[in-house]
């Protein structure tokens, strides 16, 4: 690339992405591992190289462009020779706001933009992009990539390595490989939001990538007309530490196979209960409940709301040396030392495993999910015989767990006798601490937050190199807790409906209460919470 390593590193230093001490420490590491210094920094900090290019753009007063998120300005391509775009490594695009930009991978190169200005009769504002991403976009637009850059000739093996490494650096939870009529598109889910990854792939390369993944995941590559599931453990070159564990699913679509890879180990380490973001009083009570000798505790969430993280954090709080803890899961997403974990299969279901567990003298049992009456009834009865049962249930609120279990046939008296509490949760994106912007809340926002008009300062996302322009970085839980006391237990046993249960719920911390607290504290934005919950919760 035309920009040398020191320029890129200095841009990161100037914007505060890292410090000189880290750079000095990683110089010999980069040489030993035959990495560039920016690559070594990226791996150490789990920070994509795009962040440094974004920092360089900001230091030069230029916009930074992700080419997967803009359109190529086709009307201008007809007026600019392809050979000029390839030689100068520039490309005209139209931004999401409709502005015409000339994208370059070298902010110091002036001859190419000058040539384009003469041909078009106008100067287009310059924007910066990652050179490799720009080279692939030029290839797509002109049919040939600039010399000396990565192009469509890239092999599926190298493409998969690069994709997986970038997904890990971006802390993605899922990789989606999607077939369309003429190409394949890759998207990453980061902090719950889908982002396109690079320009679309030629059909042949996309199909090669699908085959590569299926081979690694022990799936049948000769079968493309039936859904398949698999899994793999893989560490791409250049990454330290453990291999990444992934669950893989394929399904045939109109234009070809679609793959989804769930990255099961996407964080740098397991989270503790303290790191989840649970309010202090709720956390104290939750810790109290999970050390009870018997009863059942439920985490009630929609899919993808972090239930596994909460349950694994709870298990790690417990003394596995003095307790016999058994789990049945589908799938086993994390290995927990000192605990016997069972994978659901065609021969072993949740209820079957739970019944078998009772012959293994357990203290605590975790059931990955209560899906039916058989599992629920077995779990409730286990909790009456001296066992603490932790499990999950798909409902929208903690209170809804009671009516949901009653609806699938569980006896009300058994619920009243065994249920210790229920936690509901959602995940919201955290505002980037480096770039979030304060503003005065309007009257409507104050009313929703239960505050006096004119008295509230809120924060909105902006976007910077540290958060890759998203305005958010990482996620945190919003939590609701319902603890069962004698009055609520009596109402449950007395066949009370959900409305009556609400009136008897004295130890109920609502989801909207936690949402308001985190918005007012500047942890997340009002817009982010609005997308996820209703304020009447």
Short mmCIF file of C-alpha atoms in Angstrom, two decimals:
data_model
loop_
_atom_site.label_atom_id
_atom_site.label_comp_id
_atom_site.label_asym_id
_atom_site.label_seq_id
_atom_site.Cartn_x
_atom_site.Cartn_y
_atom_site.Cartn_z
CA UNK A 1 0.00 0.00 0.00
CA UNK A 2 1.10 3.54 -0.68
CA UNK A 3 0.57 4.63 2.93
CA UNK A 4 3.41 3.30 5.07
CA UNK A 5 2.97 1.59 8.43
CA UNK A 6 4.21 4.52 10.51
CA UNK A 7 1.65 6.89 8.98
CA UNK A 8 -1.18 4.50 9.85
CA UNK A 9 0.12 3.85 13.36
CA UNK A 10 0.66 7.58 14.01
CA UNK A 11 -2.94 8.26 13.00
CA UNK A 12 -4.10 5.74 15.59
CA UNK A 13 -1.87 7.32 18.21
CA UNK A 14 -3.12 10.81 17.38
CA UNK A 15 -6.76 9.72 17.77
CA UNK A 16 -6.08 7.85 21.01
CA UNK A 17 -6.85 4.35 19.75
CA UNK A 18 -3.69 3.11 21.51
CA UNK A 19 -0.56 4.53 23.16
CA UNK A 20 3.18 4.64 22.46
CA UNK A 21 3.90 2.07 25.17
CA UNK A 22 1.79 -0.53 23.36
CA UNK A 23 3.42 0.30 20.02
CA UNK A 24 6.92 -0.12 21.47
CA UNK A 25 5.97 -3.43 23.09
CA UNK A 26 4.48 -4.83 19.89
CA UNK A 27 7.29 -3.90 17.48
CA UNK A 28 9.41 -6.99 18.31
CA UNK A 29 6.26 -9.15 18.44
CA UNK A 30 5.30 -8.07 14.92
CA UNK A 31 8.79 -8.89 13.62
CA UNK A 32 8.81 -12.30 15.32
CA UNK A 33 5.38 -13.22 13.94
CA UNK A 34 6.08 -11.71 10.51
CA UNK A 35 3.15 -9.32 10.81
CA UNK A 36 3.00 -5.65 9.98
CA UNK A 37 2.92 -3.42 13.05
CA UNK A 38 -0.70 -2.32 12.35
CA UNK A 39 -1.74 -6.00 12.10
CA UNK A 40 -0.05 -6.83 15.41
CA UNK A 41 -1.81 -3.89 17.08
CA UNK A 42 -5.15 -4.95 15.59
CA UNK A 43 -4.84 -8.49 16.97
CA UNK A 44 -3.63 -7.33 20.39
CA UNK A 45 -6.48 -4.84 20.85
CA UNK A 46 -9.06 -6.82 18.87
CA UNK A 47 -9.48 -3.74 16.72
CA UNK A 48 -10.01 -3.99 12.93
CA UNK A 49 -7.49 -2.32 10.65
CA UNK A 50 -10.43 -0.26 9.39
CA UNK A 51 -10.27 1.68 12.67
CA UNK A 52 -6.75 2.90 11.83
CA UNK A 53 -7.75 3.85 8.30
CA UNK A 54 -10.73 5.68 9.77
CA UNK A 55 -8.37 7.47 12.16
CA UNK A 56 -6.15 8.45 9.22
CA UNK A 57 -9.16 9.85 7.37
CA UNK A 58 -10.21 11.85 10.44
CA UNK A 59 -6.70 13.22 10.91
CA UNK A 60 -6.74 14.44 7.29
CA UNK A 61 -10.23 15.89 7.53
CA UNK A 62 -11.67 13.38 5.06
CA UNK A 63 -14.77 11.16 5.27
CA UNK A 64 -14.11 7.45 5.69
CA UNK A 65 -16.15 5.13 3.47
CA UNK A 66 -17.10 1.47 3.84
CA UNK A 67 -17.60 0.51 0.22
CA UNK A 68 -20.15 -2.17 1.06
CA UNK A 69 -22.43 0.60 2.34
CA UNK A 70 -22.32 2.98 -0.67
CA UNK A 71 -23.25 2.72 -4.36
CA UNK A 72 -20.81 3.00 -7.21
CA UNK A 73 -21.61 6.10 -9.28
CA UNK A 74 -22.34 4.26 -12.53
CA UNK A 75 -23.14 7.46 -14.44
CA UNK A 76 -19.59 8.71 -13.80
CA UNK A 77 -17.91 5.42 -14.71
CA UNK A 78 -18.95 5.97 -18.32
CA UNK A 79 -16.92 9.18 -18.41
CA UNK A 80 -13.76 7.91 -16.68
CA UNK A 81 -11.57 5.26 -18.36
CA UNK A 82 -11.32 2.00 -16.44
CA UNK A 83 -7.56 2.05 -16.93
CA UNK A 84 -7.35 5.34 -15.00
CA UNK A 85 -9.37 3.93 -12.07
CA UNK A 86 -7.18 0.81 -11.99
CA UNK A 87 -3.90 2.66 -12.31
CA UNK A 88 -4.70 5.38 -9.76
CA UNK A 89 -6.80 3.15 -7.48
CA UNK A 90 -9.72 5.54 -7.22
CA UNK A 91 -13.46 5.09 -7.61
CA UNK A 92 -16.45 7.49 -7.80
CA UNK A 93 -19.29 6.55 -5.44
CA UNK A 94 -22.58 7.93 -4.19
CA UNK A 95 -22.97 8.06 -0.42
CA UNK A 96 -26.11 7.14 1.52
CA UNK A 97 -27.07 10.84 1.51
CA UNK A 98 -26.67 11.08 -2.28
CA UNK A 99 -23.37 12.96 -2.25
CA UNK A 100 -20.85 12.14 -4.99
CA UNK A 101 -17.40 11.23 -3.63
CA UNK A 102 -14.12 10.11 -5.13
CA UNK A 103 -12.73 7.28 -3.00
CA UNK A 104 -9.01 6.71 -2.70
CA UNK A 105 -6.74 4.49 -0.66
CA UNK A 106 -4.00 7.15 -0.48
CA UNK A 107 -4.92 10.63 0.80
CA UNK A 108 -1.58 12.04 -0.44
CA UNK A 109 -2.05 10.99 -4.08
CA UNK A 110 -3.21 13.98 -6.16
CA UNK A 111 -2.63 13.09 -9.82
CA UNK A 112 -5.55 10.65 -10.01
CA UNK A 113 -8.15 13.04 -8.54
CA UNK A 114 -6.81 15.83 -10.79
CA UNK A 115 -7.25 13.63 -13.88
CA UNK A 116 -10.81 12.73 -12.87
CA UNK A 117 -11.60 16.41 -12.26
CA UNK A 118 -10.44 17.30 -15.79
CA UNK A 119 -12.57 14.55 -17.32
CA UNK A 120 -15.69 15.39 -15.34
CA UNK A 121 -15.27 19.16 -15.27
CA UNK A 122 -15.72 19.18 -11.49
CA UNK A 123 -13.78 18.39 -8.33
CA UNK A 124 -15.33 15.57 -6.32
CA UNK A 125 -14.71 15.56 -2.55
CA UNK A 126 -12.14 12.93 -1.61
CA UNK A 127 -12.97 10.07 0.78
CA UNK A 128 -10.70 7.36 2.16
CA UNK A 129 -11.29 3.59 2.13
CA UNK A 130 -9.29 0.51 3.04
CA UNK A 131 -7.05 -0.23 0.02
CA UNK A 132 -7.93 -3.94 -0.19
CA UNK A 133 -11.65 -3.21 -0.01
CA UNK A 134 -11.21 -0.47 -2.61
CA UNK A 135 -9.30 -2.83 -4.93
CA UNK A 136 -12.15 -5.35 -4.83
CA UNK A 137 -14.72 -2.61 -5.53
CA UNK A 138 -12.66 -1.44 -8.53
CA UNK A 139 -12.51 -5.01 -9.78
CA UNK A 140 -16.27 -5.30 -9.51
CA UNK A 141 -16.80 -2.00 -11.32
CA UNK A 142 -14.24 -2.47 -14.12
CA UNK A 143 -13.75 -6.22 -14.40
CA UNK A 144 -10.10 -6.11 -13.35
CA UNK A 145 -8.38 -5.34 -10.06
CA UNK A 146 -5.47 -2.91 -9.70
CA UNK A 147 -2.08 -4.57 -9.98
CA UNK A 148 -0.50 -5.92 -6.82
CA UNK A 149 -3.74 -6.05 -4.81
CA UNK A 150 -6.04 -8.79 -3.61
CA UNK A 151 -8.66 -9.62 -6.26
CA UNK A 152 -11.30 -12.17 -7.22
CA UNK A 153 -8.49 -14.63 -7.94
CA UNK A 154 -8.27 -15.09 -4.18
CA UNK A 155 -8.77 -18.71 -3.17
CA UNK A 156 -11.70 -19.72 -0.92
CA UNK A 157 -9.22 -20.88 1.76
CA UNK A 158 -7.54 -17.46 1.97
CA UNK A 159 -10.92 -15.71 1.78
CA UNK A 160 -12.28 -17.74 4.69
CA UNK A 161 -9.19 -17.00 6.78
CA UNK A 162 -9.52 -13.28 6.09
CA UNK A 163 -13.28 -13.29 6.75
CA UNK A 164 -13.00 -15.17 10.01
CA UNK A 165 -10.16 -13.00 11.28
CA UNK A 166 -12.06 -9.81 10.48
CA UNK A 167 -15.25 -11.17 12.05
CA UNK A 168 -13.29 -11.91 15.23
CA UNK A 169 -11.68 -8.47 15.24
CA UNK A 170 -15.09 -6.85 14.83
CA UNK A 171 -16.53 -9.01 17.66
CA UNK A 172 -19.20 -10.44 15.38
CA UNK A 173 -21.66 -12.97 16.74
CA UNK A 174 -22.73 -14.32 13.33
CA UNK A 175 -21.45 -14.54 9.75
CA UNK A 176 -24.06 -14.72 6.96
CA UNK A 177 -23.11 -15.92 3.46
CA UNK A 178 -26.05 -15.15 1.18
CA UNK A 179 -26.58 -16.16 -2.44
CA UNK A 180 -28.16 -13.77 -4.93
CA UNK A 181 -28.77 -14.04 -8.68
CA UNK A 182 -25.30 -13.00 -9.83
CA UNK A 183 -23.14 -12.98 -6.70
CA UNK A 184 -22.71 -13.80 -3.03
CA UNK A 185 -22.90 -11.20 -0.27
CA UNK A 186 -21.38 -11.59 3.19
CA UNK A 187 -22.82 -9.81 6.19
CA UNK A 188 -21.68 -9.74 9.82
CA UNK A 189 -23.88 -9.26 12.86
CA UNK A 190 -22.10 -6.91 15.24
CA UNK A 191 -23.76 -5.80 18.48
CA UNK A 192 -27.03 -7.20 17.15
CA UNK A 193 -26.97 -5.21 13.88
CA UNK A 194 -26.22 -6.57 10.40
CA UNK A 195 -23.33 -4.99 8.45
CA UNK A 196 -22.23 -5.79 4.89
CA UNK A 197 -18.68 -7.16 4.69
CA UNK A 198 -16.93 -5.92 1.58
CA UNK A 199 -18.26 -5.87 -1.97
CA UNK A 200 -20.24 -8.83 -3.27
CA UNK A 201 -18.30 -11.94 -4.33
CA UNK A 202 -18.37 -13.52 -7.80
CA UNK A 203 -20.57 -16.63 -7.91
CA UNK A 204 -17.64 -19.02 -8.27
CA UNK A 205 -15.79 -17.59 -5.29
CA UNK A 206 -18.93 -17.56 -3.15
CA UNK A 207 -19.69 -21.18 -3.99
CA UNK A 208 -16.07 -22.08 -3.21
CA UNK A 209 -16.38 -20.39 0.18
CA UNK A 210 -19.57 -22.34 0.93
CA UNK A 211 -17.83 -25.61 0.04
CA UNK A 212 -14.82 -24.70 2.19
CA UNK A 213 -16.99 -24.09 5.25
CA UNK A 214 -19.04 -27.25 4.71
CA UNK A 215 -15.89 -29.37 4.52
CA UNK A 216 -14.56 -27.90 7.78
CA UNK A 217 -17.96 -28.34 9.46
CA UNK A 218 -18.22 -32.03 8.46
CA UNK A 219 -21.25 -31.39 6.26
CA UNK A 220 -22.09 -33.17 3.00
CA UNK A 221 -20.74 -30.95 0.21
CA UNK A 222 -22.52 -33.06 -2.43
CA UNK A 223 -25.90 -32.17 -0.90
CA UNK A 224 -27.04 -28.64 -1.72
CA UNK A 225 -30.82 -29.09 -1.80
CA UNK A 226 -31.42 -29.95 1.85
CA UNK A 227 -30.80 -28.03 5.08
CA UNK A 228 -27.79 -29.20 7.09
CA UNK A 229 -26.20 -28.44 10.45
CA UNK A 230 -22.58 -28.77 11.48
CA UNK A 231 -19.87 -27.29 13.61
CA UNK A 232 -16.21 -26.48 13.47
CA UNK A 233 -13.30 -25.25 15.55
CA UNK A 234 -10.80 -23.14 13.62
CA UNK A 235 -8.11 -20.56 14.22
CA UNK A 236 -7.22 -18.40 11.22
CA UNK A 237 -3.52 -17.52 10.70
CA UNK A 238 -2.34 -14.49 12.66
CA UNK A 239 -4.65 -14.93 15.65
CA UNK A 240 -3.32 -15.98 19.04
CA UNK A 241 -5.17 -17.97 21.67
CA UNK A 242 -7.80 -20.66 21.34
CA UNK A 243 -9.51 -21.65 18.12
CA UNK A 244 -12.93 -20.17 17.39
CA UNK A 245 -15.84 -22.55 17.92
CA UNK A 246 -18.68 -22.13 15.43
CA UNK A 247 -22.10 -23.62 14.78
CA UNK A 248 -22.89 -23.80 11.05
CA UNK A 249 -26.26 -24.08 9.31
CA UNK A 250 -26.95 -24.28 5.58
CA UNK A 251 -30.23 -24.00 3.70
CA UNK A 252 -31.04 -24.00 -0.03
CA UNK A 253 -32.45 -20.73 -1.40
CA UNK A 254 -33.66 -19.72 -4.83
CA UNK A 255 -30.20 -18.72 -6.03
CA UNK A 256 -27.98 -21.13 -4.08
CA UNK A 257 -27.01 -22.25 -0.61
CA UNK A 258 -27.05 -19.82 2.27
CA UNK A 259 -24.76 -20.31 5.28
CA UNK A 260 -24.97 -18.90 8.79
CA UNK A 261 -22.02 -19.31 11.14
CA UNK A 262 -22.66 -18.58 14.82
CA UNK A 263 -19.39 -17.75 16.57
CA UNK A 264 -19.72 -19.31 19.99
CA UNK A 265 -16.55 -17.80 21.46
CA UNK A 266 -16.71 -14.22 20.25
CA UNK A 267 -15.52 -12.45 23.39
CA UNK A 268 -12.05 -12.24 24.85
CA UNK A 269 -13.18 -14.16 27.93
CA UNK A 270 -16.25 -15.29 29.90
CA UNK A 271 -18.28 -12.56 31.56
CA UNK A 272 -18.94 -12.44 35.29
CA UNK A 273 -22.28 -11.45 36.80
CA UNK A 274 -20.75 -8.08 37.72
CA UNK A 275 -20.04 -7.35 34.04
CA UNK A 276 -23.58 -7.94 32.77
CA UNK A 277 -24.94 -4.54 33.79
CA UNK A 278 -27.55 -5.83 36.24
CA UNK A 279 -28.68 -3.18 38.78
CA UNK A 280 -26.94 -3.60 42.15
CA UNK A 281 -30.02 -4.51 44.21
CA UNK A 282 -31.19 -7.00 41.59
CA UNK A 283 -27.73 -8.55 41.36
CA UNK A 284 -27.57 -8.97 45.14
CA UNK A 285 -30.94 -10.74 45.17
CA UNK A 286 -30.05 -12.89 42.15
CA UNK A 287 -26.88 -14.05 43.89
CA UNK A 288 -28.98 -14.91 46.94
CA UNK A 289 -31.47 -16.93 44.87
CA UNK A 290 -28.91 -19.02 42.97
CA UNK A 291 -27.45 -20.23 46.28
CA UNK A 292 -30.80 -21.57 47.54
CA UNK A 293 -30.95 -25.32 48.22
CA UNK A 294 -34.02 -25.84 46.02
CA UNK A 295 -36.53 -24.09 43.77
CA UNK A 296 -36.54 -22.96 40.16
CA UNK A 297 -35.16 -19.74 38.69
CA UNK A 298 -36.05 -18.73 35.12
CA UNK A 299 -34.45 -16.39 32.61
CA UNK A 300 -37.17 -15.31 30.18
CA UNK A 301 -36.02 -13.81 26.91
CA UNK A 302 -36.61 -13.64 23.18
CA UNK A 303 -33.95 -15.36 21.05
CA UNK A 304 -30.59 -13.57 20.99
CA UNK A 305 -31.04 -11.60 24.21
CA UNK A 306 -28.08 -12.99 26.12
CA UNK A 307 -29.71 -15.69 28.25
CA UNK A 308 -26.78 -18.10 27.85
CA UNK A 309 -24.31 -15.45 28.97
CA UNK A 310 -26.34 -14.77 32.11
CA UNK A 311 -26.72 -18.44 32.99
CA UNK A 312 -23.04 -19.25 32.38
CA UNK A 313 -22.06 -16.25 34.52
CA UNK A 314 -24.32 -17.58 37.27
CA UNK A 315 -22.75 -21.05 37.07
CA UNK A 316 -19.26 -19.56 37.35
CA UNK A 317 -20.30 -17.86 40.59
CA UNK A 318 -21.00 -21.22 42.19
CA UNK A 319 -18.42 -23.38 43.96
CA UNK A 320 -18.11 -26.31 41.57
CA UNK A 321 -15.69 -28.08 43.94
CA UNK A 322 -18.36 -28.43 46.63
CA UNK A 323 -21.44 -28.72 44.43
CA UNK A 324 -22.54 -31.30 41.85
CA UNK A 325 -23.76 -29.27 38.86
CA UNK A 326 -25.24 -30.85 35.72
CA UNK A 327 -26.50 -29.11 32.56
CA UNK A 328 -28.44 -30.18 29.48
CA UNK A 329 -28.11 -27.75 26.58
CA UNK A 330 -28.83 -27.33 22.87
CA UNK A 331 -26.12 -26.56 21.96
CA UNK A 332 -23.34 -26.43 24.56
CA UNK A 333 -22.02 -22.92 23.83
CA UNK A 334 -19.30 -22.65 26.48
CA UNK A 335 -17.33 -25.23 28.40
CA UNK A 336 -17.45 -24.61 32.15
CA UNK A 337 -14.75 -26.30 34.21
CA UNK A 338 -15.98 -28.64 36.93
CA UNK A 339 -19.48 -29.04 35.48
CA UNK A 340 -20.91 -32.03 33.58
CA UNK A 341 -22.59 -30.76 30.42
CA UNK A 342 -24.88 -32.84 28.19
CA UNK A 343 -25.74 -32.03 24.58
CA UNK A 344 -29.35 -32.58 23.45
CA UNK A 345 -29.57 -35.11 20.59
CA UNK A 346 -32.03 -37.35 18.83
CA UNK A 347 -31.58 -39.88 21.62
CA UNK A 348 -31.42 -37.49 24.59
CA UNK A 349 -33.97 -34.70 25.04
CA UNK A 350 -34.28 -32.08 27.77
CA UNK A 351 -36.83 -34.04 29.80
CA UNK A 352 -35.00 -37.36 29.33
CA UNK A 353 -31.70 -35.88 30.50
CA UNK A 354 -33.35 -34.17 33.46
CA UNK A 355 -34.96 -37.39 34.65
CA UNK A 356 -31.60 -39.15 34.34
CA UNK A 357 -29.84 -36.33 36.22
CA UNK A 358 -31.91 -37.04 39.33
CA UNK A 359 -30.11 -40.40 39.63
CA UNK A 360 -26.73 -38.63 39.67
CA UNK A 361 -27.20 -36.82 42.99
CA UNK A 362 -27.15 -33.23 41.63
CA UNK A 363 -27.23 -30.07 43.73
CA UNK A 364 -27.93 -27.75 40.81
CA UNK A 365 -29.37 -28.54 37.39
CA UNK A 366 -29.41 -26.23 34.38
CA UNK A 367 -31.96 -26.97 31.65
CA UNK A 368 -31.08 -25.00 28.52
CA UNK A 369 -34.70 -24.34 27.61
CA UNK A 370 -38.18 -25.32 28.73
CA UNK A 371 -40.03 -26.02 25.48
CA UNK A 372 -42.92 -28.28 26.48
CA UNK A 373 -45.02 -29.61 29.34
CA UNK A 374 -42.89 -32.73 29.85
CA UNK A 375 -39.71 -30.71 30.44
CA UNK A 376 -41.49 -28.08 32.56
CA UNK A 377 -43.23 -30.66 34.76
CA UNK A 378 -40.01 -32.63 35.29
CA UNK A 379 -38.10 -29.42 36.15
CA UNK A 380 -40.74 -28.27 38.63
CA UNK A 381 -40.88 -31.65 40.35
CA UNK A 382 -37.08 -31.80 40.52
CA UNK A 383 -37.09 -28.45 42.30
CA UNK A 384 -39.39 -29.83 45.01
CA UNK A 385 -37.00 -32.66 45.89
CA UNK A 386 -33.98 -30.71 47.05
CA UNK A 387 -32.55 -29.42 43.77
CA UNK A 388 -32.06 -25.91 42.45
CA UNK A 389 -33.10 -25.73 38.77
CA UNK A 390 -32.02 -22.93 36.43
CA UNK A 391 -33.67 -22.67 33.02
CA UNK A 392 -34.93 -20.38 30.27
CA UNK A 393 -38.35 -19.74 28.81
CA UNK A 394 -39.34 -17.78 25.72
CA UNK A 395 -41.64 -15.05 27.03
CA UNK A 396 -41.49 -11.28 26.77
CA UNK A 397 -41.54 -10.53 30.50
CA UNK A 398 -40.68 -12.05 33.84
CA UNK A 399 -44.33 -12.04 34.89
CA UNK A 400 -45.26 -13.80 31.65
CA UNK A 401 -43.27 -16.85 32.78
CA UNK A 402 -45.99 -17.73 35.27
CA UNK A 403 -48.87 -17.63 32.78
CA UNK A 404 -46.76 -19.34 30.11
CA UNK A 405 -46.03 -22.32 32.36
CA UNK A 406 -49.68 -22.47 33.39
CA UNK A 407 -50.76 -22.38 29.74
CA UNK A 408 -48.64 -25.41 28.83
CA UNK A 409 -50.28 -27.41 31.62
CA UNK A 410 -48.19 -26.95 34.78
CA UNK A 411 -50.09 -27.15 38.05
CA UNK A 412 -50.55 -23.77 39.69
CA UNK A 413 -49.88 -25.10 43.19
CA UNK A 414 -46.58 -26.54 41.96
CA UNK A 415 -45.59 -23.18 40.43
CA UNK A 416 -46.45 -21.36 43.66
CA UNK A 417 -44.42 -23.83 45.70
CA UNK A 418 -41.26 -23.96 43.53
CA UNK A 419 -40.78 -20.73 41.56
CA UNK A 420 -38.19 -18.54 43.29
CA UNK A 421 -37.93 -15.80 40.69
CA UNK A 422 -37.72 -14.85 37.03
CA UNK A 423 -35.30 -12.57 35.19
CA UNK A 424 -36.20 -10.98 31.86
CA UNK A 425 -33.56 -9.27 29.77
CA UNK A 426 -32.75 -7.55 26.48
CA UNK A 427 -29.46 -6.43 24.97
CA UNK A 428 -28.94 -2.82 23.91
CA UNK A 429 -25.93 -1.25 22.28
CA UNK A 430 -23.63 0.87 24.45
CA UNK A 431 -22.90 4.39 23.28
CA UNK A 432 -19.27 4.86 22.30
CA UNK A 433 -17.64 6.71 25.19
CA UNK A 434 -15.24 8.50 22.85
CA UNK A 435 -17.75 10.17 20.55
CA UNK A 436 -21.21 10.22 22.19
CA UNK A 437 -22.78 13.68 22.04
CA UNK A 438 -24.80 15.36 24.78
CA UNK A 439 -28.08 17.15 23.97
CA UNK A 440 -31.03 18.61 25.85
CA UNK A 441 -34.01 16.23 25.87
CA UNK A 442 -37.28 17.55 24.44
CA UNK A 443 -40.51 17.52 26.44
CA UNK A 444 -41.74 14.23 24.97
CA UNK A 445 -38.49 12.47 25.86
CA UNK A 446 -38.61 13.86 29.39
CA UNK A 447 -42.17 12.62 29.81
CA UNK A 448 -41.25 9.09 28.68
CA UNK A 449 -38.35 9.10 31.11
CA UNK A 450 -40.50 10.35 33.97
CA UNK A 451 -38.50 13.57 34.31
CA UNK A 452 -39.43 17.24 34.47
CA UNK A 453 -39.21 19.06 31.09
CA UNK A 454 -35.99 21.00 30.59
CA UNK A 455 -34.10 19.09 33.26
CA UNK A 456 -32.55 16.22 31.33
CA UNK A 457 -29.35 15.79 29.33
CA UNK A 458 -29.27 12.76 27.06
CA UNK A 459 -26.67 11.37 24.65
CA UNK A 460 -26.80 10.40 21.00
CA UNK A 461 -24.44 8.34 18.78
CA UNK A 462 -22.01 10.13 16.47
CA UNK A 463 -19.40 7.72 15.10
CA UNK A 464 -15.59 7.69 15.24
CA UNK A 465 -12.65 5.36 14.48
CA UNK A 466 -12.90 3.66 17.89
CA UNK A 467 -16.45 2.44 17.15
CA UNK A 468 -15.91 2.04 13.39
CA UNK A 469 -18.30 4.90 12.72
CA UNK A 470 -21.28 3.18 14.34
CA UNK A 471 -21.65 5.43 17.38
CA UNK A 472 -22.04 2.33 19.55
CA UNK A 473 -19.47 -0.11 20.90
CA UNK A 474 -20.46 -3.30 22.67
CA UNK A 475 -23.75 -4.18 24.33
CA UNK A 476 -25.18 -4.22 27.83
CA UNK A 477 -28.21 -5.92 29.33
CA UNK A 478 -31.50 -4.35 30.32
CA UNK A 479 -32.96 -6.41 33.14
CA UNK A 480 -36.30 -7.09 34.79
CA UNK A 481 -36.67 -9.17 37.94
CA UNK A 482 -39.69 -10.72 39.62
CA UNK A 483 -39.12 -12.33 43.04
CA UNK A 484 -41.81 -14.58 44.44
CA UNK A 485 -42.98 -13.71 47.96
CA UNK A 486 -45.82 -15.25 49.97
CA UNK A 487 -48.51 -12.89 48.62
CA UNK A 488 -47.60 -13.54 44.99
CA UNK A 489 -47.29 -17.30 45.63
CA UNK A 490 -50.82 -17.29 47.08
CA UNK A 491 -52.11 -15.44 44.01
CA UNK A 492 -50.43 -17.95 41.70
CA UNK A 493 -51.96 -20.88 43.57
CA UNK A 494 -55.32 -19.10 43.54
CA UNK A 495 -55.53 -19.13 39.72
CA UNK A 496 -55.01 -15.35 39.40
CA UNK A 497 -54.73 -14.03 35.85
CA UNK A 498 -51.80 -11.89 34.68
CA UNK A 499 -53.54 -8.63 35.56
CA UNK A 500 -54.19 -9.81 39.11
CA UNK A 501 -50.64 -11.13 39.42
CA UNK A 502 -49.37 -7.64 38.54
CA UNK A 503 -51.23 -6.21 41.52
CA UNK A 504 -49.68 -8.77 43.87
CA UNK A 505 -46.12 -8.41 42.52
CA UNK A 506 -44.41 -6.36 45.23
CA UNK A 507 -40.82 -7.34 44.41
CA UNK A 508 -40.91 -6.49 40.72
CA UNK A 509 -38.21 -4.34 39.13
CA UNK A 510 -39.43 -3.61 35.60
CA UNK A 511 -37.51 -3.62 32.34
CA UNK A 512 -38.53 -0.03 31.66
CA UNK A 513 -37.08 1.05 35.03
CA UNK A 514 -33.65 -0.27 34.08
CA UNK A 515 -33.96 1.20 30.58
CA UNK A 516 -34.69 4.66 31.98
CA UNK A 517 -31.76 4.43 34.39
CA UNK A 518 -29.31 3.48 31.64
CA UNK A 519 -30.57 6.16 29.24
CA UNK A 520 -30.32 8.85 31.92
CA UNK A 521 -26.81 7.66 32.81
CA UNK A 522 -25.70 8.00 29.18
CA UNK A 523 -24.96 4.30 28.82
CA UNK A 524 -27.27 3.94 25.82
CA UNK A 525 -29.51 6.17 23.74
CA UNK A 526 -33.24 6.75 23.91
CA UNK A 527 -33.55 5.70 20.26
CA UNK A 528 -31.82 2.37 20.98
CA UNK A 529 -34.21 1.58 23.83
CA UNK A 530 -37.24 2.66 21.77
CA UNK A 531 -36.43 -0.04 19.22
CA UNK A 532 -36.42 -2.81 21.81
CA UNK A 533 -39.03 -2.25 24.48
CA UNK A 534 -42.30 -0.49 25.12
CA UNK A 535 -42.14 2.07 27.90
CA UNK A 536 -45.31 0.65 29.38
CA UNK A 537 -43.38 -2.52 30.39
#
